Short mmCIF file of C-alpha atoms and ligand atoms in Angstrom, two decimals:
data_model
loop_
_atom_site.label_atom_id
_atom_site.label_comp_id
_atom_site.label_asym_id
_atom_site.label_seq_id
_atom_site.Cartn_x
_atom_site.Cartn_y
_atom_site.Cartn_z
CA MET A 1 -20.69 -5.96 13.17
CA LYS A 2 -17.79 -8.28 14.60
CA LEU A 3 -16.15 -10.75 13.32
CA GLU A 4 -14.78 -13.59 15.49
CA ALA A 5 -11.98 -12.98 17.43
CA GLN A 6 -10.38 -16.85 16.70
CA ASP A 7 -11.11 -16.24 13.02
CA ILE A 8 -9.17 -12.94 12.37
CA LEU A 9 -5.67 -14.39 14.72
CA LYS A 10 -6.42 -17.87 12.65
CA LYS A 11 -6.40 -15.59 8.86
CA LEU A 12 -3.31 -13.44 10.27
CA GLU A 13 -1.35 -16.66 11.26
CA TRP A 14 -1.90 -17.73 7.77
CA ARG A 15 -0.83 -15.06 6.03
CA TYR A 16 3.18 -15.17 5.04
CA ALA A 17 4.68 -13.34 2.43
CA THR A 18 4.44 -15.93 -0.29
CA LYS A 19 7.31 -16.57 -2.32
CA VAL A 20 5.86 -18.76 -4.75
CA PHE A 21 2.43 -18.15 -6.61
CA ASN A 22 0.46 -20.21 -8.35
CA PRO A 23 0.05 -18.80 -11.93
CA ASN A 24 -3.23 -20.17 -12.92
CA LYS A 25 -5.28 -19.01 -10.13
CA LYS A 26 -6.63 -15.55 -10.28
CA ILE A 27 -8.43 -13.22 -7.47
CA SER A 28 -12.11 -12.80 -8.81
CA ALA A 29 -13.62 -9.62 -9.65
CA GLU A 30 -15.64 -9.47 -6.25
CA ASP A 31 -12.93 -9.62 -3.70
CA TRP A 32 -10.55 -7.13 -6.29
CA SER A 33 -13.39 -4.84 -5.73
CA VAL A 34 -12.94 -5.17 -1.45
CA ILE A 35 -9.22 -4.86 -1.85
CA GLU A 36 -9.32 -1.91 -3.67
CA GLN A 37 -12.00 -0.08 -1.36
CA SER A 38 -9.64 -1.52 1.20
CA LEU A 39 -6.90 0.82 -0.13
CA LEU A 40 -9.15 4.08 -0.53
CA LEU A 41 -10.71 3.58 3.13
CA SER A 42 -6.95 3.67 4.29
CA PRO A 43 -6.45 6.48 7.08
CA SER A 44 -3.66 9.11 6.04
CA SER A 45 -2.25 12.41 8.07
CA TYR A 46 -5.04 15.14 7.47
CA GLY A 47 -6.99 13.00 4.95
CA LEU A 48 -4.60 13.97 2.44
CA GLN A 49 -3.94 10.45 0.98
CA PRO A 50 -0.77 11.28 -0.81
CA TRP A 51 -0.79 8.48 -3.00
CA LYS A 52 -1.55 6.50 -6.07
CA PHE A 53 -1.20 2.87 -6.35
CA LEU A 54 -1.11 1.18 -9.55
CA ILE A 55 -2.54 -1.74 -10.76
CA VAL A 56 -0.07 -3.39 -13.10
CA GLU A 57 -1.98 -5.39 -15.30
CA ASN A 58 0.11 -5.44 -18.49
CA LYS A 59 2.07 -8.49 -18.59
CA VAL A 60 4.57 -7.38 -21.24
CA ILE A 61 5.71 -4.08 -18.27
CA ARG A 62 5.02 -7.15 -14.99
CA GLU A 63 8.01 -9.08 -17.25
CA GLN A 64 9.97 -5.85 -17.33
CA LEU A 65 10.09 -4.82 -14.07
CA LEU A 66 11.10 -8.43 -12.81
CA PRO A 67 14.85 -7.83 -13.73
CA ILE A 68 14.42 -4.49 -10.91
CA SER A 69 12.64 -6.24 -8.13
CA TRP A 70 16.11 -8.95 -7.67
CA GLY A 71 13.74 -11.12 -10.16
CA GLN A 72 11.69 -12.40 -7.41
CA LYS A 73 9.23 -14.21 -9.41
CA GLN A 74 6.20 -12.71 -7.44
CA VAL A 75 5.80 -10.25 -9.74
CA THR A 76 4.84 -12.83 -12.70
CA ASP A 77 3.21 -15.06 -11.24
CA ALA A 78 1.00 -13.33 -8.80
CA SER A 79 -2.27 -12.42 -10.19
CA HIS A 80 -2.42 -9.05 -9.54
CA PHE A 81 0.67 -6.16 -8.81
CA VAL A 82 0.38 -3.11 -6.91
CA VAL A 83 2.86 -0.40 -7.03
CA PHE A 84 2.46 2.30 -4.13
CA THR A 85 3.25 5.52 -4.93
CA THR A 86 3.65 8.63 -3.32
CA LEU A 87 3.19 12.48 -4.15
CA LYS A 88 6.70 14.05 -4.37
CA LYS A 89 5.55 16.96 -2.74
CA ILE A 90 2.82 18.54 -1.41
CA SER A 91 1.96 21.84 -2.92
CA GLU A 92 -0.79 24.50 -1.95
CA THR A 93 -2.76 23.16 -5.71
CA TYR A 94 -3.53 19.97 -4.04
CA ILE A 95 -4.40 20.89 -0.64
CA LYS A 96 -6.70 23.15 -2.52
CA HIS A 97 -7.68 20.23 -4.48
CA PHE A 98 -8.54 18.41 -1.42
CA ILE A 99 -9.96 21.10 0.51
CA GLU A 100 -12.51 21.61 -2.79
CA ARG A 101 -13.40 17.39 -2.29
CA ILE A 102 -13.88 17.61 1.22
CA ALA A 103 -16.68 20.72 0.20
CA GLN A 104 -18.10 18.08 -2.18
CA VAL A 105 -18.31 15.19 -0.62
CA ARG A 106 -20.14 16.85 2.49
CA GLY A 107 -22.20 19.68 0.97
CA GLN A 108 -20.22 22.28 2.52
CA ASN A 109 -18.80 25.72 1.46
CA ALA A 110 -15.02 25.60 0.48
CA GLU A 111 -15.05 29.12 2.36
CA SER A 112 -15.96 27.49 5.42
CA LEU A 113 -12.83 25.57 4.96
CA ILE A 114 -11.04 27.72 4.77
CA GLY A 115 -9.09 27.73 7.95
CA PHE A 116 -8.18 24.44 7.65
CA GLN A 117 -6.66 24.74 4.17
CA ASN A 118 -4.75 28.06 5.65
CA MET A 119 -3.79 25.46 9.09
CA MET A 120 -2.79 22.87 5.77
CA ILE A 121 0.02 24.80 4.09
CA LYS A 122 1.07 26.84 6.85
CA ASN A 123 2.19 23.57 8.09
CA ILE A 124 2.78 21.36 5.53
CA VAL A 125 4.09 23.99 2.68
CA GLU A 126 5.66 26.35 4.42
CA THR A 127 7.43 24.15 7.15
CA ARG A 128 8.18 20.83 6.24
CA THR A 129 11.53 20.59 3.91
CA PRO A 130 11.03 18.57 0.47
CA GLU A 131 12.79 15.72 2.15
CA ASP A 132 10.38 16.12 5.36
CA VAL A 133 7.39 15.71 2.86
CA SER A 134 8.81 12.96 0.74
CA ALA A 135 9.30 11.16 3.80
CA TRP A 136 6.12 11.37 5.80
CA ASN A 137 4.29 11.06 2.42
CA HIS A 138 6.00 7.07 2.12
CA ARG A 139 5.01 6.62 5.84
CA GLN A 140 1.47 7.10 4.80
CA SER A 141 1.87 4.25 2.37
CA TYR A 142 2.43 1.72 4.53
CA ILE A 143 0.16 2.47 6.19
CA ALA A 144 -2.46 1.65 3.02
CA MET A 145 -0.77 -1.07 1.98
CA GLY A 146 -1.06 -2.91 5.98
CA PHE A 147 -4.48 -1.97 5.01
CA MET A 148 -4.35 -4.34 1.57
CA LEU A 149 -2.56 -6.44 3.63
CA GLU A 150 -4.37 -7.06 6.28
CA THR A 151 -8.02 -7.26 3.97
CA ALA A 152 -6.51 -9.76 1.67
CA ALA A 153 -5.65 -12.34 4.51
CA LEU A 154 -9.12 -11.59 5.51
CA LEU A 155 -10.44 -12.82 2.10
CA GLY A 156 -8.05 -16.23 2.10
CA ILE A 157 -5.98 -14.31 -0.23
CA ASP A 158 -1.93 -14.67 -0.25
CA THR A 159 0.35 -11.50 -0.54
CA VAL A 160 3.64 -10.53 -0.03
CA PRO A 161 5.33 -7.07 0.62
CA MET A 162 8.17 -6.10 -1.60
CA GLU A 163 10.66 -3.09 -0.56
CA GLY A 164 13.12 -5.66 -2.96
CA ILE A 165 12.70 -3.50 -5.88
CA ASP A 166 14.52 -0.35 -7.32
CA PRO A 167 12.32 2.75 -7.01
CA LYS A 168 14.38 4.87 -9.41
CA ALA A 169 14.05 2.23 -12.34
CA TYR A 170 10.55 1.22 -11.30
CA ASP A 171 9.35 4.73 -11.72
CA LYS A 172 11.86 4.96 -15.61
CA ILE A 173 9.23 2.04 -16.81
CA LEU A 174 5.89 3.40 -15.44
CA GLY A 175 6.51 6.39 -16.71
CA LEU A 176 6.55 8.51 -13.20
CA GLU A 177 9.78 10.11 -13.53
CA ASN A 178 7.75 13.55 -14.94
CA SER A 179 4.72 12.91 -13.04
CA ASP A 180 4.38 14.26 -9.28
CA TYR A 181 4.89 10.36 -7.86
CA GLN A 182 7.44 8.39 -7.23
CA THR A 183 7.69 4.07 -6.18
CA VAL A 184 7.85 3.54 -2.69
CA ALA A 185 6.95 -0.44 -3.27
CA ALA A 186 4.34 -2.98 -4.36
CA VAL A 187 2.88 -5.96 -2.97
CA ALA A 188 1.76 -8.98 -5.09
CA LEU A 189 -1.73 -10.67 -4.29
CA GLY A 190 -3.05 -14.10 -5.93
CA TYR A 191 -2.44 -17.74 -4.16
CA ARG A 192 -0.01 -19.32 -2.84
CA ASP A 193 1.55 -22.55 -4.85
CA GLU A 194 1.87 -25.77 -3.34
CA SER A 195 5.56 -26.49 -4.02
CA ASP A 196 5.99 -23.20 -1.64
CA LYS A 197 8.24 -24.61 1.27
CA TYR A 198 8.03 -20.88 3.70
CA ALA A 199 4.46 -21.51 3.92
CA GLN A 200 4.74 -24.35 6.24
CA VAL A 201 7.86 -22.63 7.93
CA LYS A 202 6.55 -21.42 11.82
CA LYS A 203 6.48 -17.78 11.94
CA VAL A 204 9.36 -16.03 14.01
CA ARG A 205 8.72 -13.17 16.64
CA PHE A 206 9.85 -12.12 19.72
CA GLU A 207 8.07 -12.87 22.79
CA LYS A 208 5.45 -10.85 23.28
CA SER A 209 6.66 -9.09 26.58
CA SER A 210 9.75 -7.85 24.65
CA ILE A 211 7.62 -6.59 22.27
CA ILE A 212 4.30 -5.20 24.05
CA GLN A 213 4.98 -3.35 27.29
CA LYS A 214 2.21 -1.65 29.82
CA ILE A 215 3.67 1.16 30.95
C1 FMN B 301 7.89 -3.20 3.77
C2 FMN B 301 8.54 -4.82 3.26
C3 FMN B 301 9.12 -5.10 2.41
C4 FMN B 301 9.37 -6.79 2.15
N1 FMN B 301 10.09 -6.54 0.93
C5 FMN B 301 9.57 -7.82 0.46
C6 FMN B 301 10.45 -8.35 -0.51
O1 FMN B 301 10.93 -7.61 -1.44
N2 FMN B 301 10.50 -9.94 -0.89
C7 FMN B 301 10.02 -11.49 -0.21
O2 FMN B 301 9.90 -12.12 -0.53
N3 FMN B 301 9.29 -10.71 0.80
C8 FMN B 301 9.83 -9.07 1.51
N4 FMN B 301 8.86 -9.36 2.99
C9 FMN B 301 8.66 -10.00 3.74
C10 FMN B 301 9.38 -9.76 5.04
O3 FMN B 301 10.29 -10.55 4.99
C11 FMN B 301 8.56 -10.73 6.17
O4 FMN B 301 6.94 -10.17 5.85
C12 FMN B 301 9.01 -11.33 6.78
O5 FMN B 301 10.41 -12.20 7.12
C13 FMN B 301 7.87 -12.49 7.72
O6 FMN B 301 7.71 -12.60 7.78
P1 FMN B 301 5.81 -13.58 7.45
O7 FMN B 301 5.46 -11.93 6.47
O8 FMN B 301 5.57 -14.15 6.25
O9 FMN B 301 4.88 -13.37 9.37
C14 FMN B 301 9.04 -7.34 3.32
C15 FMN B 301 7.90 -7.37 4.55
C16 FMN B 301 7.47 -5.76 4.10
C17 FMN B 301 7.01 -5.63 5.41
#
């Protein structure tokens, strides 16, 4: 199964950080389930998936997020709004939970994975500082974000990734303060409004020769 190269490129050029969504156009359930799968299928270091993706369906909560998102209207106008959160730390318990999942999915004995488990406990729990683990988890979640942005583009769905939010204030509203997770960023998804002039402006990218180097 191969997608046509030119079709992929066209979609990537069509994608832009959408500033104005049409509040009346909703993503179909079928397309949305593909987008959710793209999050589940995202790679992560060791496969640890140190994240949760919160799909904010509640309109009242979306309104509450608006002022702590620099007033960016995409938060309330887009069809769907996803908050990316990551684990604040990775514990021995979490690693064991992951090992149990591997054993379950692959029909293996957890005992046979003890070497892998101990290696992760040594390299993560016993070696990395909490700050390092938090930064590492943040990086992982951006991979999932990239997967989702590209999948949406291929489906002809508009998106805007959003770091223009106050993660600590998000944590408060989303009830994450005393949880294992913390807000990283968000993505709004839906369909561009025809009034959005940013859909027409040229993409600004440096020359390929200064960005991609062969050595
Ligand atoms: C991690 C990240 C955070 C971003 N945060 C915002 C944001 O809060 N609001 C916004 O309108 N655009 C945001 N953008 C969009 C960028 O400004 C945009 O991707 C960039 O200018 C390139 O334009 P293009 O995506 O339309 O090609 C963000 C992009 C990324 C990757």
